[in-house]
Amino acid sequence: MQYVSTRGHVKPKGFIDTVLMGLADDGGLMIPEQTPVVSSEQLQAWASLSYEQLFLEIFSLYINDEIPKDELRAMVARSYSSFRNKEVTPLKKVHDSLYILELFHGPTFAFKDVALQFMGEFYSYVSKKQGEIIHILGATSGDTGAAAIQGVRGKEGIKICILHPHQRVSKIQELQMTTVQDDNVLNLAVKGNFDDCQKIIKDLFFDLKFKGKHHLRAINSINFVRILAQTVYYFYAYLQVNQGNDKPQLINFSVPSGNFGNVFSGYLAKKMGLPVNKLIIATNENNILERFVRTGEYKPGDFRSTHSPSMDIQVASNFERYLYYLLNEDAEKVSAYMEQLKSEGKIVITGEDLLKVQSEFVALGATNQQCLDLIAKYKSEHDYLLDPHTACGIAAYEHAHMDGEVTVALATAHPAKFDEAIILCEIEQEFPEEIAKLLDQPQFQTVVELDEAEIVRQLIDFYQ
Ligand SMILES: *Cc1c(COP(=O)(O)O)cnc(C)c1O
């Protein structure tokens, strides 16, 4: 399997080089040259596998034996040994037509751990095997940063710097990032919003001289390995729901979305042959994706701060991957659209293409009030405490669901991470011990202005 860029100007690369490249050198995103297809017989044969075994099967379709099997198995085992649940992503049945797939049992209590625990192992492997210096640089709306830091803290040969929007992440998110004391970790709190942070990162990665000189590596979901790791739980959930069913059922997935990474993983799983019915894109009041599905216009709007800060994103970086498939893998067209987005501030999809979008996705942007109402409702009716991101997913499920369908709603975070919203519902929750103990620890972070030159200075200092 080789990987190419959505903009068509990168020579095909193997798996390891693709992961190390992160953002494609031509400014696009890397994607597999062909999508491997899983037959229904093969899918059935996977029904009895553990999460880790399923991970290995799916990865083996993509990595060309670039990592020896035994080594990969050990990496996967280590990645998920830090999860508090043996099943890694357990599925809870709410009622006959709704399941919740809990993706928050990793070290930082959000779904980002599922991919980033593995990514930490991956970078560690490459650093050791190839003598590579690895300088991880990323922007976070809160959860990616915490998960990435946990994935690589204290690992030899790796340094990590994370930009987060100052005072715009939840208290627990901030503590998870800044209470880590290892020397290989630098937290920069930027006086701006997430899109500002992400833009700086994209600029630095696009400066190929800077990227090469400082060995910059990406952990954001522009990195294909994250997308791939996240496809595993779509397969896993499908197989769990259909366990023992003679006639396997098509399934809807409702996905709390920001950068379009998670839902793109679901799209990829479907492209690989997983019998998915609707992919439901749930957003909050930052509803660029909902507007896109409804009207075909993809246009960043005004930034809103909501109860679900990890989804406070207007520019969904993985959208370009979907655009590539929507436009029948025509890299020239993708490049033209992305140019247009840059120059005119929007893209408009019309006609047949828009119908295709609407046949592939349903979307809903939940308001702040809807989100809080649903947290209260599911607590009282089902004794299930939703976090505010998952609540957006449930709002979208309630909007899109039809009789006779089965929906798996992805729970992307544990409610303890977002107590600010839970308190507003007048619900008192007990914190898991791992979170409670963060509250009285010292914090390490550097607050910086929204100024690329200043951030570059901080980085160069850190790399010395
Ligand atoms: C990151 C995140 C999201 C959004 O996921 P994307 O892959 O960026 O679409 C949703 N919920 C939570 C809790 C997150 O941390």
Short mmCIF file of C-alpha atoms and ligand atoms in Angstrom, two decimals:
data_model
loop_
_atom_site.label_atom_id
_atom_site.label_comp_id
_atom_site.label_asym_id
_atom_site.label_seq_id
_atom_site.Cartn_x
_atom_site.Cartn_y
_atom_site.Cartn_z
CA MET A 1 0.00 0.00 0.00
CA GLN A 2 1.28 3.43 -0.95
CA TYR A 3 0.01 6.81 0.21
CA VAL A 4 -0.56 9.95 -1.83
CA SER A 5 -1.64 13.52 -1.16
CA THR A 6 -5.14 14.88 -1.71
CA ARG A 7 -3.46 17.61 -3.79
CA GLY A 8 -1.53 15.19 -5.99
CA HIS A 9 1.99 16.56 -5.68
CA VAL A 10 3.71 14.12 -3.34
CA LYS A 11 5.46 11.00 -4.67
CA PRO A 12 3.79 7.86 -3.27
CA LYS A 13 5.10 6.98 0.18
CA GLY A 14 5.06 3.96 2.46
CA PHE A 15 3.21 3.86 5.78
CA ILE A 16 6.00 4.96 8.13
CA ASP A 17 7.06 7.84 5.89
CA THR A 18 3.43 8.90 5.59
CA VAL A 19 3.02 9.08 9.35
CA LEU A 20 6.31 10.95 9.74
CA MET A 21 5.28 13.44 7.07
CA GLY A 22 2.01 14.39 8.83
CA LEU A 23 0.75 17.27 6.70
CA ALA A 24 1.60 16.42 3.08
CA ASP A 25 4.52 18.42 1.66
CA ASP A 26 2.21 20.00 -0.94
CA GLY A 27 -0.13 21.28 1.78
CA GLY A 28 -2.67 18.46 1.32
CA LEU A 29 -3.47 15.44 3.46
CA MET A 30 -2.14 11.91 2.93
CA ILE A 31 -4.53 9.12 1.99
CA PRO A 32 -4.08 5.50 0.85
CA GLU A 33 -3.73 5.08 -2.91
CA GLN A 34 -6.51 2.49 -2.84
CA THR A 35 -8.95 1.65 -0.09
CA PRO A 36 -8.68 -2.00 0.98
CA VAL A 37 -12.04 -3.74 1.00
CA VAL A 38 -13.10 -6.22 3.66
CA SER A 39 -15.47 -8.93 2.39
CA SER A 40 -18.52 -9.85 4.43
CA GLU A 41 -17.01 -13.33 5.06
CA GLN A 42 -13.88 -11.74 6.43
CA LEU A 43 -15.94 -9.38 8.55
CA GLN A 44 -17.86 -12.29 10.06
CA ALA A 45 -14.60 -14.07 10.78
CA TRP A 46 -13.51 -11.04 12.81
CA ALA A 47 -16.52 -11.28 15.13
CA SER A 48 -14.70 -13.31 17.76
CA LEU A 49 -11.56 -11.14 17.89
CA SER A 50 -10.51 -9.02 20.84
CA TYR A 51 -10.11 -5.29 20.29
CA GLU A 52 -6.34 -5.67 20.00
CA GLN A 53 -6.61 -8.53 17.50
CA LEU A 54 -9.05 -6.55 15.40
CA PHE A 55 -6.64 -3.61 15.44
CA LEU A 56 -3.87 -5.86 14.09
CA GLU A 57 -6.09 -7.23 11.30
CA ILE A 58 -7.10 -3.77 10.13
CA PHE A 59 -3.60 -2.33 10.34
CA SER A 60 -2.14 -5.27 8.44
CA LEU A 61 -4.19 -4.11 5.43
CA TYR A 62 -2.36 -0.78 5.50
CA ILE A 63 1.20 -1.07 6.74
CA ASN A 64 2.94 -3.31 4.17
CA ASP A 65 4.81 -5.26 6.87
CA GLU A 66 6.90 -2.16 7.53
CA ILE A 67 6.67 -3.03 11.21
CA PRO A 68 7.31 -6.71 12.02
CA LYS A 69 4.15 -8.48 13.24
CA ASP A 70 5.51 -9.40 16.68
CA GLU A 71 6.71 -5.90 17.28
CA LEU A 72 3.39 -4.41 16.20
CA ARG A 73 1.50 -6.83 18.46
CA ALA A 74 3.60 -5.73 21.43
CA MET A 75 3.03 -2.05 20.59
CA VAL A 76 -0.72 -2.56 20.43
CA ALA A 77 -0.73 -4.50 23.69
CA ARG A 78 1.18 -1.71 25.45
CA SER A 79 -1.08 0.97 23.92
CA TYR A 80 -4.26 -0.49 25.35
CA SER A 81 -2.88 -1.85 28.63
CA SER A 82 -3.34 1.68 30.00
CA PHE A 83 -7.11 1.51 29.44
CA ARG A 84 -9.35 0.98 32.44
CA ASN A 85 -11.68 -1.37 30.55
CA LYS A 86 -10.50 -4.69 29.11
CA GLU A 87 -12.70 -4.22 26.05
CA VAL A 88 -10.98 -0.87 25.34
CA THR A 89 -14.18 0.65 23.88
CA PRO A 90 -17.13 -1.05 25.60
CA LEU A 91 -20.62 -0.75 24.15
CA LYS A 92 -23.54 0.11 26.45
CA LYS A 93 -27.11 -0.59 25.42
CA VAL A 94 -29.50 2.26 26.28
CA HIS A 95 -32.51 0.63 24.57
CA ASP A 96 -33.19 -1.52 21.49
CA SER A 97 -32.41 1.22 19.01
CA LEU A 98 -29.63 3.10 20.82
CA TYR A 99 -26.19 2.03 21.97
CA ILE A 100 -23.44 4.18 23.39
CA LEU A 101 -19.89 3.33 22.42
CA GLU A 102 -17.72 4.50 25.30
CA LEU A 103 -14.44 5.75 23.91
CA PHE A 104 -13.25 7.41 27.13
CA HIS A 105 -11.61 4.64 29.15
CA GLY A 106 -8.04 5.65 28.31
CA PRO A 107 -5.64 7.62 30.53
CA THR A 108 -7.07 11.09 29.76
CA PHE A 109 -10.77 10.14 29.64
CA ALA A 110 -11.45 11.16 26.01
CA PHE A 111 -11.51 9.29 22.71
CA LYS A 112 -8.21 10.82 21.60
CA ASP A 113 -6.42 8.25 23.78
CA VAL A 114 -7.52 5.43 21.48
CA ALA A 115 -5.34 6.69 18.64
CA LEU A 116 -2.71 8.65 20.56
CA GLN A 117 -1.66 5.88 22.93
CA PHE A 118 -0.75 3.92 19.81
CA MET A 119 0.87 6.93 18.19
CA GLY A 120 3.18 7.34 21.19
CA GLU A 121 4.27 3.73 20.76
CA PHE A 122 4.70 4.27 17.03
CA TYR A 123 6.95 7.32 17.43
CA SER A 124 8.94 5.57 20.10
CA TYR A 125 9.45 2.60 17.76
CA VAL A 126 10.57 4.81 14.86
CA SER A 127 12.86 6.84 17.08
CA LYS A 128 14.61 3.70 18.33
CA LYS A 129 14.70 1.75 15.06
CA GLN A 130 15.70 4.58 12.74
CA GLY A 131 17.58 6.78 15.18
CA GLU A 132 15.08 9.53 14.39
CA ILE A 133 14.81 12.65 16.51
CA ILE A 134 11.08 13.19 17.07
CA HIS A 135 9.79 16.66 17.93
CA ILE A 136 6.04 16.46 18.22
CA LEU A 137 4.20 19.71 17.67
CA GLY A 138 0.46 20.09 17.87
CA ALA A 139 -2.49 22.33 18.58
CA THR A 140 -5.34 21.23 20.80
CA SER A 141 -8.82 22.27 21.74
CA GLY A 142 -8.06 20.36 24.95
CA ASP A 143 -8.24 16.62 24.54
CA THR A 144 -5.65 15.91 21.86
CA GLY A 145 -2.97 17.71 23.82
CA ALA A 146 -3.65 15.83 27.02
CA ALA A 147 -3.78 12.48 25.23
CA ALA A 148 -0.66 13.14 23.15
CA ILE A 149 1.32 14.21 26.22
CA GLN A 150 0.24 11.07 28.08
CA GLY A 151 1.21 9.03 25.03
CA VAL A 152 4.84 10.20 24.97
CA ARG A 153 5.72 11.67 28.38
CA GLY A 154 9.11 10.48 29.55
CA LYS A 155 9.75 8.57 26.28
CA GLU A 156 13.34 8.74 25.15
CA GLY A 157 14.16 10.48 21.86
CA ILE A 158 10.89 12.41 21.81
CA LYS A 159 10.00 15.99 22.75
CA ILE A 160 6.46 17.30 22.62
CA CYS A 161 5.13 20.86 22.45
CA ILE A 162 1.39 21.53 22.58
CA LEU A 163 -0.36 24.83 21.88
CA HIS A 164 -3.71 25.30 23.56
CA PRO A 165 -6.00 28.34 23.63
CA HIS A 166 -5.34 30.09 26.94
CA GLN A 167 -8.32 29.79 29.32
CA ARG A 168 -10.50 28.28 26.62
CA VAL A 169 -10.10 24.66 27.62
CA SER A 170 -11.88 23.03 30.54
CA LYS A 171 -10.20 23.08 33.96
CA ILE A 172 -9.56 19.34 33.89
CA GLN A 173 -8.19 19.46 30.35
CA GLU A 174 -5.78 22.18 31.41
CA LEU A 175 -4.69 20.23 34.48
CA GLN A 176 -4.18 17.03 32.50
CA MET A 177 -1.75 18.85 30.20
CA THR A 178 0.02 21.16 32.59
CA THR A 179 0.56 18.99 35.66
CA VAL A 180 2.91 16.72 33.73
CA GLN A 181 6.44 17.39 34.94
CA ASP A 182 8.55 15.45 32.43
CA ASP A 183 11.32 17.49 30.77
CA ASN A 184 10.27 16.41 27.29
CA VAL A 185 6.94 18.28 27.56
CA LEU A 186 6.28 21.99 26.78
CA ASN A 187 2.81 23.53 27.11
CA LEU A 188 2.25 26.89 25.39
CA ALA A 189 -0.99 28.62 26.38
CA VAL A 190 -1.75 30.93 23.45
CA LYS A 191 -3.89 34.04 23.83
CA GLY A 192 -6.24 33.15 20.98
CA ASN A 193 -8.76 30.48 20.03
CA PHE A 194 -8.22 26.95 18.73
CA ASP A 195 -8.39 27.92 15.06
CA ASP A 196 -5.60 30.46 15.71
CA CYS A 197 -3.45 27.74 17.28
CA GLN A 198 -4.17 25.29 14.50
CA LYS A 199 -3.28 27.88 11.87
CA ILE A 200 0.14 28.50 13.41
CA ILE A 201 0.82 24.77 13.48
CA LYS A 202 -0.25 24.40 9.85
CA ASP A 203 2.04 27.30 8.85
CA LEU A 204 5.01 25.79 10.68
CA PHE A 205 4.44 22.37 9.10
CA PHE A 206 4.09 23.95 5.70
CA ASP A 207 7.46 25.70 6.14
CA LEU A 208 9.37 22.65 4.90
CA LYS A 209 12.78 24.07 5.84
CA PHE A 210 11.68 24.67 9.43
CA LYS A 211 9.89 21.33 9.58
CA GLY A 212 12.95 19.44 8.29
CA LYS A 213 15.49 21.30 10.39
CA HIS A 214 13.60 20.72 13.63
CA HIS A 215 12.26 17.23 12.86
CA LEU A 216 8.66 18.29 13.40
CA ARG A 217 6.11 15.50 13.69
CA ALA A 218 2.35 15.87 13.81
CA ILE A 219 -0.15 14.36 16.20
CA ASN A 220 -3.25 16.17 14.96
CA SER A 221 -5.79 14.22 12.99
CA ILE A 222 -4.17 15.49 9.80
CA ASN A 223 -2.04 12.42 10.51
CA PHE A 224 -3.39 9.35 8.78
CA VAL A 225 -2.38 6.95 11.54
CA ARG A 226 -4.94 8.57 13.83
CA ILE A 227 -7.70 8.14 11.28
CA LEU A 228 -6.78 4.50 10.81
CA ALA A 229 -6.59 3.71 14.54
CA GLN A 230 -10.08 5.18 14.94
CA THR A 231 -11.63 2.94 12.25
CA VAL A 232 -11.06 -0.03 14.58
CA TYR A 233 -13.86 0.86 17.00
CA TYR A 234 -16.40 1.30 14.20
CA PHE A 235 -15.74 -2.31 13.18
CA TYR A 236 -15.70 -3.40 16.80
CA ALA A 237 -19.06 -1.75 17.59
CA TYR A 238 -20.70 -3.16 14.47
CA LEU A 239 -19.56 -6.67 15.35
CA GLN A 240 -20.71 -6.31 18.96
CA VAL A 241 -24.17 -5.06 18.04
CA ASN A 242 -24.61 -7.88 15.55
CA GLN A 243 -23.20 -10.62 17.74
CA GLY A 244 -25.45 -13.67 17.42
CA ASN A 245 -27.71 -11.99 14.81
CA ASP A 246 -28.45 -14.29 11.86
CA LYS A 247 -29.24 -11.29 9.74
CA PRO A 248 -26.69 -8.58 10.53
CA GLN A 249 -28.21 -5.15 10.78
CA LEU A 250 -27.06 -1.95 9.13
CA ILE A 251 -26.03 0.56 11.75
CA ASN A 252 -26.08 4.35 12.06
CA PHE A 253 -23.21 6.07 13.83
CA SER A 254 -23.67 9.44 15.49
CA VAL A 255 -20.35 11.23 15.88
CA PRO A 256 -19.60 14.40 17.91
CA SER A 257 -17.45 16.29 15.41
CA GLY A 258 -14.96 19.13 15.29
CA ASN A 259 -12.06 18.54 12.95
CA PHE A 260 -14.01 15.84 11.05
CA GLY A 261 -11.37 13.26 12.07
CA ASN A 262 -13.55 10.84 13.98
CA VAL A 263 -16.42 10.86 11.51
CA PHE A 264 -13.97 10.54 8.64
CA SER A 265 -12.72 7.33 10.26
CA GLY A 266 -16.32 6.10 10.11
CA TYR A 267 -16.51 7.12 6.47
CA LEU A 268 -13.32 5.17 5.76
CA ALA A 269 -14.69 2.11 7.59
CA LYS A 270 -17.79 2.30 5.40
CA LYS A 271 -15.62 2.64 2.30
CA MET A 272 -13.80 -0.50 3.43
CA GLY A 273 -17.09 -2.36 3.35
CA LEU A 274 -18.48 -1.98 6.87
CA PRO A 275 -22.30 -2.04 6.54
CA VAL A 276 -23.02 1.46 7.80
CA ASN A 277 -26.36 3.10 7.12
CA LYS A 278 -26.23 6.78 8.15
CA LEU A 279 -23.18 8.66 9.34
CA ILE A 280 -24.59 11.37 11.56
CA ILE A 281 -22.36 14.41 12.02
CA ALA A 282 -23.09 16.10 15.33
CA THR A 283 -21.71 19.55 15.99
CA ASN A 284 -22.38 22.28 18.53
CA GLU A 285 -23.12 25.92 17.70
CA ASN A 286 -19.95 25.97 15.61
CA ASN A 287 -21.99 24.31 12.91
CA ILE A 288 -20.01 24.71 9.69
CA LEU A 289 -20.42 21.01 8.94
CA GLU A 290 -24.19 21.06 9.44
CA ARG A 291 -24.48 24.05 7.11
CA PHE A 292 -22.31 22.26 4.57
CA VAL A 293 -24.47 19.15 4.50
CA ARG A 294 -27.67 21.19 4.30
CA THR A 295 -26.64 23.78 1.70
CA GLY A 296 -23.35 22.69 0.13
CA GLU A 297 -21.64 25.84 1.35
CA TYR A 298 -18.51 25.24 3.42
CA LYS A 299 -17.71 28.57 5.01
CA PRO A 300 -16.13 29.18 8.40
CA GLY A 301 -18.47 31.33 10.49
CA ASP A 302 -18.00 33.26 13.71
CA PHE A 303 -16.29 31.33 16.45
CA ARG A 304 -18.54 30.42 19.41
CA SER A 305 -17.45 29.24 22.84
CA THR A 306 -19.78 26.41 23.91
CA HIS A 307 -20.22 23.77 26.62
CA SER A 308 -18.39 21.31 24.35
CA PRO A 309 -15.05 23.12 23.85
CA SER A 310 -13.34 20.22 22.06
CA MET A 311 -15.74 20.82 19.20
CA ASP A 312 -15.31 24.61 19.11
CA ILE A 313 -13.77 24.47 15.68
CA GLN A 314 -14.71 26.27 12.47
CA VAL A 315 -12.07 24.99 10.09
CA ALA A 316 -12.34 21.20 10.04
CA SER A 317 -8.94 20.06 8.83
CA ASN A 318 -10.02 16.57 7.76
CA PHE A 319 -12.75 17.91 5.54
CA GLU A 320 -10.23 17.93 2.71
CA ARG A 321 -9.95 14.14 2.86
CA TYR A 322 -13.67 13.81 2.34
CA LEU A 323 -13.62 16.40 -0.43
CA TYR A 324 -11.07 14.24 -2.23
CA TYR A 325 -13.43 11.26 -2.32
CA LEU A 326 -16.46 13.41 -3.07
CA LEU A 327 -14.65 14.75 -6.13
CA ASN A 328 -13.80 11.23 -7.31
CA GLU A 329 -10.18 11.40 -6.19
CA ASP A 330 -9.44 14.29 -8.51
CA ALA A 331 -6.48 16.01 -6.84
CA GLU A 332 -6.50 18.93 -9.27
CA LYS A 333 -10.08 19.74 -8.36
CA VAL A 334 -9.31 19.45 -4.64
CA SER A 335 -6.38 21.84 -5.04
CA ALA A 336 -8.58 24.32 -6.88
CA TYR A 337 -11.27 24.17 -4.19
CA MET A 338 -8.73 24.59 -1.39
CA GLU A 339 -7.24 27.58 -3.22
CA GLN A 340 -10.72 29.01 -3.46
CA LEU A 341 -11.32 28.44 0.26
CA LYS A 342 -8.16 30.41 0.95
CA SER A 343 -8.88 33.28 -1.43
CA GLU A 344 -12.68 33.60 -1.14
CA GLY A 345 -13.23 32.16 2.32
CA LYS A 346 -15.68 29.51 1.16
CA ILE A 347 -16.36 26.51 -1.06
CA VAL A 348 -19.72 25.71 -2.61
CA ILE A 349 -20.72 22.19 -3.67
CA THR A 350 -23.80 21.93 -5.91
CA GLY A 351 -25.94 19.59 -8.02
CA GLU A 352 -25.08 15.88 -8.11
CA ASP A 353 -22.16 16.36 -5.74
CA LEU A 354 -24.40 17.94 -3.09
CA LEU A 355 -26.90 15.10 -3.44
CA LYS A 356 -24.04 12.69 -2.85
CA VAL A 357 -23.05 14.55 0.33
CA GLN A 358 -26.64 14.37 1.54
CA SER A 359 -26.86 10.65 0.78
CA GLU A 360 -23.72 10.00 2.83
CA PHE A 361 -24.29 12.21 5.86
CA VAL A 362 -26.96 13.63 8.09
CA ALA A 363 -25.90 16.58 10.26
CA LEU A 364 -27.17 18.55 13.21
CA GLY A 365 -25.66 21.37 15.23
CA ALA A 366 -26.98 21.21 18.79
CA THR A 367 -27.51 24.45 20.66
CA ASN A 368 -26.06 24.98 24.12
CA GLN A 369 -29.52 24.63 25.62
CA GLN A 370 -30.32 21.40 23.75
CA CYS A 371 -27.08 19.97 24.98
CA LEU A 372 -27.84 20.73 28.65
CA ASP A 373 -31.45 19.53 28.32
CA LEU A 374 -30.28 16.18 26.99
CA ILE A 375 -27.73 15.71 29.76
CA ALA A 376 -30.54 16.20 32.29
CA LYS A 377 -32.98 14.01 30.35
CA TYR A 378 -30.67 11.01 29.93
CA LYS A 379 -29.62 11.23 33.56
CA SER A 380 -33.19 11.13 34.79
CA GLU A 381 -34.68 8.75 32.20
CA HIS A 382 -31.78 6.34 31.65
CA ASP A 383 -29.52 7.01 34.63
CA TYR A 384 -26.72 7.70 32.14
CA LEU A 385 -24.55 10.79 32.52
CA LEU A 386 -23.57 12.19 29.13
CA ASP A 387 -20.65 14.54 28.70
CA PRO A 388 -21.57 17.69 26.68
CA HIS A 389 -19.87 16.44 23.48
CA THR A 390 -21.65 13.11 23.63
CA ALA A 391 -24.87 15.04 24.32
CA CYS A 392 -24.48 16.80 20.95
CA GLY A 393 -24.22 13.34 19.39
CA ILE A 394 -27.39 12.28 21.17
CA ALA A 395 -29.18 15.42 19.96
CA ALA A 396 -28.22 14.53 16.40
CA TYR A 397 -29.32 10.92 16.94
CA GLU A 398 -32.74 12.08 18.18
CA HIS A 399 -33.00 14.32 15.12
CA ALA A 400 -31.91 11.77 12.50
CA HIS A 401 -33.13 8.46 13.85
CA MET A 402 -36.00 6.63 12.14
CA ASP A 403 -38.12 3.73 13.37
CA GLY A 404 -36.48 0.35 12.95
CA GLU A 405 -32.94 1.71 12.80
CA VAL A 406 -30.14 0.99 15.25
CA THR A 407 -27.79 3.82 16.14
CA VAL A 408 -24.47 3.70 17.91
CA ALA A 409 -23.71 7.08 19.47
CA LEU A 410 -20.03 7.64 20.12
CA ALA A 411 -19.27 8.87 23.64
CA THR A 412 -16.14 10.91 23.10
CA ALA A 413 -15.40 12.02 26.66
CA HIS A 414 -16.11 11.20 30.28
CA PRO A 415 -18.41 13.76 31.96
CA ALA A 416 -15.86 14.42 34.70
CA LYS A 417 -13.72 16.28 32.16
CA PHE A 418 -16.49 18.80 31.61
CA ASP A 419 -17.99 19.37 35.02
CA GLU A 420 -18.61 23.04 34.07
CA ALA A 421 -21.56 21.85 31.94
CA ILE A 422 -22.71 19.13 34.32
CA ILE A 423 -23.01 21.66 37.17
CA LEU A 424 -25.27 23.80 34.99
CA CYS A 425 -27.65 20.83 34.84
CA GLU A 426 -27.66 20.80 38.64
CA ILE A 427 -26.15 17.34 38.67
CA GLU A 428 -23.45 16.49 41.14
CA GLN A 429 -20.98 13.90 39.91
CA GLU A 430 -18.27 12.00 41.64
CA PHE A 431 -14.87 12.34 39.96
CA PRO A 432 -12.84 9.25 39.15
CA GLU A 433 -9.79 9.14 41.40
CA GLU A 434 -7.36 9.78 38.51
CA ILE A 435 -9.11 13.11 37.85
CA ALA A 436 -9.73 14.14 41.45
CA LYS A 437 -6.05 13.88 42.28
CA LEU A 438 -5.08 16.41 39.58
CA LEU A 439 -6.80 19.23 41.42
CA ASP A 440 -4.02 20.05 43.85
CA GLN A 441 -0.97 19.54 41.67
CA PRO A 442 1.40 22.27 40.45
CA GLN A 443 1.04 23.42 36.84
CA PHE A 444 3.72 24.01 34.22
CA GLN A 445 2.85 26.17 31.22
CA THR A 446 4.08 29.24 29.37
CA VAL A 447 1.48 31.85 28.42
CA VAL A 448 2.29 33.48 25.06
CA GLU A 449 0.77 36.13 22.82
CA LEU A 450 -0.80 35.06 19.54
CA ASP A 451 2.46 35.75 17.72
CA GLU A 452 4.10 33.21 15.47
CA ALA A 453 7.59 34.64 15.90
CA GLU A 454 7.36 34.41 19.69
CA ILE A 455 6.14 30.83 19.47
CA VAL A 456 8.99 29.93 17.14
CA ARG A 457 11.46 31.39 19.66
CA GLN A 458 9.97 29.26 22.43
CA LEU A 459 10.25 26.16 20.25
CA ILE A 460 13.86 26.71 19.27
CA ASP A 461 14.71 27.19 22.93
CA PHE A 462 12.95 23.96 23.84
CA TYR A 463 14.70 21.95 21.11
CA GLN A 464 18.18 22.95 22.29
C1 LIG B 1 -11.68 16.00 19.62
C2 LIG B 1 -13.02 15.78 20.17
C3 LIG B 1 -14.15 15.78 19.36
C4 LIG B 1 -14.08 16.09 17.88
O1 LIG B 1 -13.43 15.06 17.15
P1 LIG B 1 -12.90 15.36 15.67
O2 LIG B 1 -12.15 14.12 15.29
O3 LIG B 1 -12.02 16.55 15.76
O4 LIG B 1 -14.08 15.60 14.81
C5 LIG B 1 -15.38 15.49 19.94
N1 LIG B 1 -15.49 15.23 21.26
C6 LIG B 1 -14.42 15.24 22.07
C7 LIG B 1 -14.63 14.99 23.52
C8 LIG B 1 -13.15 15.49 21.56
O5 LIG B 1 -12.09 15.48 22.38
#
